[in-house]
Coordinates of C-alpha atoms in Angstrom, one line a residue:
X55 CA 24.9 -43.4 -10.3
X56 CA 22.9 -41.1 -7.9
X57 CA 19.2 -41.3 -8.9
X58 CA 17.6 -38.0 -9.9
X59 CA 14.5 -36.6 -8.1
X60 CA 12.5 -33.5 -8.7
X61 CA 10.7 -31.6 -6.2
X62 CA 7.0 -31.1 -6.5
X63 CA 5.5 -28.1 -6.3
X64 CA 3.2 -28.0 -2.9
X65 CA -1.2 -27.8 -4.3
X66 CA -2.4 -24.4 -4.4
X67 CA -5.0 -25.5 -1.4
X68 CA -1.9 -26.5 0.6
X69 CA -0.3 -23.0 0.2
X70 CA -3.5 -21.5 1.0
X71 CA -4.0 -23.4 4.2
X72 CA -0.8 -22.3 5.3
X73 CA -1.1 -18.8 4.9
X74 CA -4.2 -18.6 6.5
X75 CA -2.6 -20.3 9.8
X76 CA 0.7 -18.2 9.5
X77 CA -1.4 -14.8 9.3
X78 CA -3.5 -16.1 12.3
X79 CA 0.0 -16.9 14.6
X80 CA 1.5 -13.6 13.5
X81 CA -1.2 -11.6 14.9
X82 CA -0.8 -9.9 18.2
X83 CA -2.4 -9.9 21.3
X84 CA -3.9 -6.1 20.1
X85 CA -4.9 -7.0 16.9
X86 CA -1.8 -5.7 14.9
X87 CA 0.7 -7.2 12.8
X88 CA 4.1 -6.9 13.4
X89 CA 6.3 -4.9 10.9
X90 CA 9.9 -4.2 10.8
X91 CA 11.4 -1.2 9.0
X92 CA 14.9 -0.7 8.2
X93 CA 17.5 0.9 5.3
X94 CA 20.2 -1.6 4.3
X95 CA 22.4 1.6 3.7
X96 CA 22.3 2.0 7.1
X97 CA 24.3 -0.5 9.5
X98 CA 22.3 -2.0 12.4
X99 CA 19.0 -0.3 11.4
X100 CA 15.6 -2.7 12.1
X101 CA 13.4 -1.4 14.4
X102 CA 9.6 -2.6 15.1
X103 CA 7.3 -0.8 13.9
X104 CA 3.8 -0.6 15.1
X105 CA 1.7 0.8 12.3
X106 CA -2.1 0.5 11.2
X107 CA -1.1 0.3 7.5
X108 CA 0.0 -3.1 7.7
X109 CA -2.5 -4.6 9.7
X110 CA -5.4 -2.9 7.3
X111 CA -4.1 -3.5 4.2
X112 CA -3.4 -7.3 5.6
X113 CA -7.4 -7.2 6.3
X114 CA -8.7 -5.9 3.2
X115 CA -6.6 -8.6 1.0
X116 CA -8.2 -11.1 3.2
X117 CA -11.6 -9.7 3.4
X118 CA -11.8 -8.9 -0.5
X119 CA -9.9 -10.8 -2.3
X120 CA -9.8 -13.8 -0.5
X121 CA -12.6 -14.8 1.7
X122 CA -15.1 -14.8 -1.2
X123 CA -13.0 -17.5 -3.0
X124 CA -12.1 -19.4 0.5
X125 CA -15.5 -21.0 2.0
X126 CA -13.8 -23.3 4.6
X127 CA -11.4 -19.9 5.6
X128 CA -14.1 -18.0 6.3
X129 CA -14.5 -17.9 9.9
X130 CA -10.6 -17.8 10.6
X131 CA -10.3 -14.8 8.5
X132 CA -13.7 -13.2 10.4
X133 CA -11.8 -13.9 13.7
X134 CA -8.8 -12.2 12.3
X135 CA -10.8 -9.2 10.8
X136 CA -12.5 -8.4 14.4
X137 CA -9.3 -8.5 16.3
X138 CA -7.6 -6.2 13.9
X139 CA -10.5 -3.6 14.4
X140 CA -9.9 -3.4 17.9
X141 CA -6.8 -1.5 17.1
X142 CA -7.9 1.0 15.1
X143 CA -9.1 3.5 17.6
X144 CA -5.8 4.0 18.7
X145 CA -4.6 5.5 15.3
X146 CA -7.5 7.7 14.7
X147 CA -6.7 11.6 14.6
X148 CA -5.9 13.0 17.3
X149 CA -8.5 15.5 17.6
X150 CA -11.6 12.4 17.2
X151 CA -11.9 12.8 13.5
X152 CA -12.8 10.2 11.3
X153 CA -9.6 10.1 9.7
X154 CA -6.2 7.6 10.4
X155 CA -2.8 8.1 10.6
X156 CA 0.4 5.4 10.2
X157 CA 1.2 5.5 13.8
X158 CA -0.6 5.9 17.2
X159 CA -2.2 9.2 17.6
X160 CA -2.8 9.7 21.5
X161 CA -0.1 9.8 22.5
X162 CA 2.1 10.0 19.4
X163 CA 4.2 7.2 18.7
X164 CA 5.7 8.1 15.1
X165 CA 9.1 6.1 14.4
X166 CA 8.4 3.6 17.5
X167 CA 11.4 1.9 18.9
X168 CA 14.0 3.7 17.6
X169 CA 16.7 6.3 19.0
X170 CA 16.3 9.2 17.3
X171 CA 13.6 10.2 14.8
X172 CA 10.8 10.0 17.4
X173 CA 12.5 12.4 19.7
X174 CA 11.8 15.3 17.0
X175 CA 8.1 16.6 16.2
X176 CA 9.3 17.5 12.3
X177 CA 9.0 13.4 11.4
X178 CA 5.5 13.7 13.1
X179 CA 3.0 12.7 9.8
X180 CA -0.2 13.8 9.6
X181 CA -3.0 11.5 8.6
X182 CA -3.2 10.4 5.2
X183 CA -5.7 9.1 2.9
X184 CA -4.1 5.5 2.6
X185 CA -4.3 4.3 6.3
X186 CA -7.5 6.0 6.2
X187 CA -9.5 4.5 3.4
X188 CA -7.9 1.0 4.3
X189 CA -9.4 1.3 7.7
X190 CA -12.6 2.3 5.9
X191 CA -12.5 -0.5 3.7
X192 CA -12.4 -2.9 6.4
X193 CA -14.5 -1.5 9.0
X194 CA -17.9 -0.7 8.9
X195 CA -18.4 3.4 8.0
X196 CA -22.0 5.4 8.1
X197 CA -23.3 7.4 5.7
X198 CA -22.4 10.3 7.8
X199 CA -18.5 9.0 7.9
X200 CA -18.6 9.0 4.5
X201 CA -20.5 12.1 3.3
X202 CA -17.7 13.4 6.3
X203 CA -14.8 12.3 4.7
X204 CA -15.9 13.2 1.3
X205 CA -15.8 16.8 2.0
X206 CA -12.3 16.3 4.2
X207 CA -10.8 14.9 1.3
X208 CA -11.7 18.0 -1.0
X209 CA -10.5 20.4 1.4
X210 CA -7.3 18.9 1.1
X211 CA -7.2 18.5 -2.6
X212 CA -4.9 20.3 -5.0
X213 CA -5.6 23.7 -5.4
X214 CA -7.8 24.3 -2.5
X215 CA -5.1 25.4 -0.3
X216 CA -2.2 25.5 -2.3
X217 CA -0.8 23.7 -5.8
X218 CA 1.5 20.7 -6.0
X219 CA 4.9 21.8 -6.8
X220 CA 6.7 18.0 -6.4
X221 CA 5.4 16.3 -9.8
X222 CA 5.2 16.3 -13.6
X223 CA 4.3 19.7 -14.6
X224 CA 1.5 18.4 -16.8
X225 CA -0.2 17.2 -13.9
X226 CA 0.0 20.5 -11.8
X227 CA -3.1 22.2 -12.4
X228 CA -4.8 18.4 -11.8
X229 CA -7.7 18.8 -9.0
X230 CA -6.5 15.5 -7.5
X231 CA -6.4 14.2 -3.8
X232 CA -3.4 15.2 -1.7
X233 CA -1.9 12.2 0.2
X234 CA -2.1 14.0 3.5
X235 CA -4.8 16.0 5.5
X236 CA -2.1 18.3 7.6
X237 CA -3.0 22.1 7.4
X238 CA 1.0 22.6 6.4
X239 CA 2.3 19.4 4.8
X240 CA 2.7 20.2 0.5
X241 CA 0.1 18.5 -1.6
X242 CA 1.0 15.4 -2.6
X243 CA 0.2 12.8 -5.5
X244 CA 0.6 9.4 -5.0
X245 CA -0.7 7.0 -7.6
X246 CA -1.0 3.7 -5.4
X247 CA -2.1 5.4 -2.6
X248 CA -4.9 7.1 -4.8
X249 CA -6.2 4.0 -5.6
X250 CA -6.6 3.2 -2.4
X251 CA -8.7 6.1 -2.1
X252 CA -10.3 5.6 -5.1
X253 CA -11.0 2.1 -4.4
X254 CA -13.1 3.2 -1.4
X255 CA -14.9 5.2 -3.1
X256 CA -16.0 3.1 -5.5
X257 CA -16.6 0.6 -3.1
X258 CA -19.2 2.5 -0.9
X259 CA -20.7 4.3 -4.1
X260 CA -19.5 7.9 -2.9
X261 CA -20.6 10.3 -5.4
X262 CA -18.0 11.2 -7.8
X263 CA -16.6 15.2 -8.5
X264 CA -13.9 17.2 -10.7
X265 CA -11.4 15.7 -7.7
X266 CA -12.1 11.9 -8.3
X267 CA -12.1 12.6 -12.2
X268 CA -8.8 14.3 -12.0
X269 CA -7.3 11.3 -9.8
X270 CA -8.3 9.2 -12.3
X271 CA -6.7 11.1 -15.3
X272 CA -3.7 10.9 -13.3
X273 CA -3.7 7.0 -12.8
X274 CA -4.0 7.5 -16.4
X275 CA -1.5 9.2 -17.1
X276 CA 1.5 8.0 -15.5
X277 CA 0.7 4.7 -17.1
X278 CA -0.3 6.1 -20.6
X279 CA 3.7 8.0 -21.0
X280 CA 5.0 5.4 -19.6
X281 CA 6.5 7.7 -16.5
X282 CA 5.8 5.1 -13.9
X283 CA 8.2 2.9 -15.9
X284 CA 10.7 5.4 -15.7
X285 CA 10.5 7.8 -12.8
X286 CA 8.1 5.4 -10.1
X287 CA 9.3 7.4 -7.6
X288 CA 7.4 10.9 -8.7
X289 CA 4.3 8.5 -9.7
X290 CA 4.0 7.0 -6.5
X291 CA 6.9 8.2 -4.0
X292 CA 5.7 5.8 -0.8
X293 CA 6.0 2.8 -2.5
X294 CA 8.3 3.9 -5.5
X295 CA 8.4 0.3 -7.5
X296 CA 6.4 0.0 -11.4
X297 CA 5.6 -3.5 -9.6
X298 CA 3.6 -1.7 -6.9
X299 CA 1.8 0.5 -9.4
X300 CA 0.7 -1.8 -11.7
X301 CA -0.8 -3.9 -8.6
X302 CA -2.8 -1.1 -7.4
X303 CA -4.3 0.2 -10.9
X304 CA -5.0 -3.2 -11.9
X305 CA -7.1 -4.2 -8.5
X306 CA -8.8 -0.8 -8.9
X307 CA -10.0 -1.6 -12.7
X308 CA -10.4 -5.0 -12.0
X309 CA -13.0 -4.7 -9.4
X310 CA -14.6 -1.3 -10.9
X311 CA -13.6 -1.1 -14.3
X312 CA -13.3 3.0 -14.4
X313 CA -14.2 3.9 -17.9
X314 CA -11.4 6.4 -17.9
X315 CA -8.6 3.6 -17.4
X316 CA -10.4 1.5 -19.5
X317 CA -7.3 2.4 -22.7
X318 CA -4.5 1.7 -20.2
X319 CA -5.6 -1.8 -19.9
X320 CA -3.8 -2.8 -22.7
X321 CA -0.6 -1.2 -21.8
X322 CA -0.7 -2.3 -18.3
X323 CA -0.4 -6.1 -19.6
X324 CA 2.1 -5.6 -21.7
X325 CA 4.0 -4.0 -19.1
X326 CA 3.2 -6.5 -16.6
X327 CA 4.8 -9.5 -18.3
X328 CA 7.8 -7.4 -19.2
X329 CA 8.1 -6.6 -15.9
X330 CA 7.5 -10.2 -14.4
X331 CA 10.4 -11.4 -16.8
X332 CA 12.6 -9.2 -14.8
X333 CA 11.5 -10.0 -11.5
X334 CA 14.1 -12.2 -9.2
X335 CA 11.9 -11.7 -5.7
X336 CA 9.1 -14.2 -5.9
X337 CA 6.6 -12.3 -3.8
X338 CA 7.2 -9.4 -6.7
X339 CA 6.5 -11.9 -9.2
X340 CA 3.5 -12.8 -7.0
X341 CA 2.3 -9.4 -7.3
X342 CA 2.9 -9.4 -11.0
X343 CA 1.2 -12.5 -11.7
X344 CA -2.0 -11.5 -9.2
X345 CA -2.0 -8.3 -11.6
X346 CA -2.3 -10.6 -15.1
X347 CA -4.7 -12.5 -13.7
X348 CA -6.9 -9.5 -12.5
X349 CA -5.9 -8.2 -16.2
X350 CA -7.6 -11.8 -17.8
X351 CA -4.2 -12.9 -18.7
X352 CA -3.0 -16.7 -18.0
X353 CA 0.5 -15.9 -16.4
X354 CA 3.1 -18.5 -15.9
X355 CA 3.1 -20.0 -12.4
X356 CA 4.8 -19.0 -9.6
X357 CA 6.7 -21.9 -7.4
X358 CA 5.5 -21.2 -3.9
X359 CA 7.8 -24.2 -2.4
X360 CA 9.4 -21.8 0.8
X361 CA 8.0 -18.4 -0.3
X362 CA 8.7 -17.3 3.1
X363 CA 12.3 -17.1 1.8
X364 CA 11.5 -14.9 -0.3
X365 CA 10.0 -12.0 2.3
X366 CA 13.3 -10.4 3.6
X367 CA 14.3 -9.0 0.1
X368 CA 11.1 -7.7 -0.4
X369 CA 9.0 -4.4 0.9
X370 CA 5.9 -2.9 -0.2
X371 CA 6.4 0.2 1.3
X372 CA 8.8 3.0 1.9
X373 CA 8.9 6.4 3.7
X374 CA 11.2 8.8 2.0
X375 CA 13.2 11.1 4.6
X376 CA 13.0 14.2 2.2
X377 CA 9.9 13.3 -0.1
X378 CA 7.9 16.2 1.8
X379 CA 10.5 19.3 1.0
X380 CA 9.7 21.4 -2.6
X381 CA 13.5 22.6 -2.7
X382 CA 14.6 21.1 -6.1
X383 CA 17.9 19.6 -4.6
X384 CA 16.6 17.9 -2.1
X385 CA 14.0 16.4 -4.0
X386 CA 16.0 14.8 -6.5
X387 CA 18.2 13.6 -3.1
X388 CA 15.1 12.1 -2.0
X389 CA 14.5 9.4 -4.7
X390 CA 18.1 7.8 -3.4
X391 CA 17.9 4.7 -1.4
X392 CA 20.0 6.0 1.4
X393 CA 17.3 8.1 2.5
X394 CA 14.4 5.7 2.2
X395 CA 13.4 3.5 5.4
X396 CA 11.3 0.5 4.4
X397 CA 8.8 -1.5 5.7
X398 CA 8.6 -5.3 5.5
X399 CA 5.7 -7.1 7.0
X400 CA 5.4 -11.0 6.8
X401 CA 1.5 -11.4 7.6
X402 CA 0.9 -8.7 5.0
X403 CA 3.0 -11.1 2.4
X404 CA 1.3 -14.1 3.7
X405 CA -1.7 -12.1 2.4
X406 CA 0.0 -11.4 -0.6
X407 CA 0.0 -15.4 -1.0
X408 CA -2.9 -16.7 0.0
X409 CA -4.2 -13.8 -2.7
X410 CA -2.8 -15.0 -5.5
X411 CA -3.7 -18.6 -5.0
X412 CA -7.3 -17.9 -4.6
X413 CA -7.3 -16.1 -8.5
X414 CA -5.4 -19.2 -9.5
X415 CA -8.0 -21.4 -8.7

């Protein structure tokens, strides 16, 4: 009779080692971390993608949520930190402002590697206030950036140039930050990507207005009616997953504890293990668990024995082909998967990783 074995789960400090080292291979040359985006509805399509997002958000896990709570990786992740920064300036507006877009800016290399999209100025984004408070969060803004970008991000808001047609019409008259700075884009609300936002402000003690209050009542919201269980996609239409939300509220509260979302803390637990229940991808479990933890819960563990085969089924971010257009048809097009491209990045879900086992120590 064959003798039965069982595997063991690799130690927590193993996991981390490795995550560290793979994050250090993957980066390039330029600082970036490769991406890859791609619509399974669509045969053949994965292209590179070379994108700021990735790279900063990458950087800010490790810078914030890892390096205090990794002494020996501290240097490896400073090494990684200053190559990444060298990038930057070449996703910085266009016109020398202190604000970031996805792609390269000078010259404009929106949809890179592909056939089609980039030939046509109408899939050109403007800069947007995730890319740019994640490259604030891991670089090293003045006073003067900041006071700057304060007033940026007002002038932008809802209501100052025109109201927010593409959400939940309680939320309408909300002053809250738009997700883009373009003169002609629509305002748009996007709940992870306001945290973002939010989180920066937080972090380098901006003073607060009628704008950051109305963000927050949002945040709030969604969660309180339970809409970002049911509709993610008009909660948080660039990443468009409950998972994704609850991450992003939960960092913001755990690091800041906004006495505004202090009543949603309940219901963002409770929605969390539900959620992590359902789960099949492990690095969406990861991001569940992570989010418990943050919460003070004691989630069960995660088996991180070849994770990495987990990172093809999962993305963290998505741009949606007709998110931007008001018309009511196309809108409700928009939330199908057909016309969603997503991004994938495997130093970014290395991060993911090394994340979670630094909280479960």
């Amino acid at each position: 009779m064959p003798r039965l074995t069982h595997r063991t789960a690799p130690p927590i400090e193993t996991v981390l080692h490795r995550a560290i080292q793979e994050i250090s291979r993957l980066q390039r040359a330029d600082g970036l971390f490769p991406a890859i985006r791609h619509n399974p509805h669509w045969p053949g399509y994965r292209r590179d993608d070379e994108n700021v997002f990735f790279t900063a958000i990458t950087v800010f896990t490790l810078q914030q949520h890892v390096r205090p709570h990794a002494p020996a990786w501290q240097q490896p992740i400073d090494r990684i930190s200053h190559r990444a920064r060298l990038a930057y300036p070449a996703f910085q507006n266009k016109d020398g402002l202190a604000t970031y877009n996805f792609w390269p800016t000078r010259p404009s290399r929106h949809f890179p590697n592909g056939w089609l999209f980039h030939r046509f100025d109408h899939f050109r984004i403007p800069d947007d206030i995730d890319d740019t408070a994640m490259v604030y969060l891991t670089n090293a803004p003045t006073e003067t950036d900041l006071n700057w970008l304060k007033t940026k991000l007002v002038q932008h808001a809802n209501g100052m140039q025109r109201f927010i047609r593409n959400t939940f019409p309680e939320y309408r008259n909300l002053r809250a930050y738009s997700t883009w700075f373009g003169k002609t884009m629509p305002v748009d609300f996007d709940v992870c990507a306001l945290s973002n936002l939010l989180y920066c402000i937080f972090r380098y003690g901006m003073p607060l207005n009628r704008h950051d209050a109305d963000s927050l009542a949002l945040l709030r919201g969604v969660v309180e009616s339970g809409q970002y269980l049911a509709e993610p996609f008009r909660c948080a239409p660039h990443y468009a997953r409950t998972s994704l939300i609850i991450y992003h509220i939960a960092r913001l509260i755990a690091d800041f504890t906004p006495a505004s979302l202090t009543a949603i803390h309940p219901r963002l637990v409770a929605d969390a293990e539900r959620e992590l229940t359902r789960a099949t991808n492990r690095v969406e479990k990861i991001l569940l668990a992570t989010s418990l933890l943050r919460l003070g819960q004691t989630p069960p563990d995660i088996d991180l024995d070849g994770i990495e085969q987990d990172f093809d089924g999962f993305h963290f971010f998505i741009a949606g082909l007709l998110t931007a257009y008001e018309q009511p048809v196309l809108r409700r097009l928009a939330t199908h998967p057909f016309v969603q491209v997503r991004w994938q990045c495997d130093a970014h879900c290395w991060a993911l990783v090394a994340e979670y086992c630094c909280l479960k120590k």
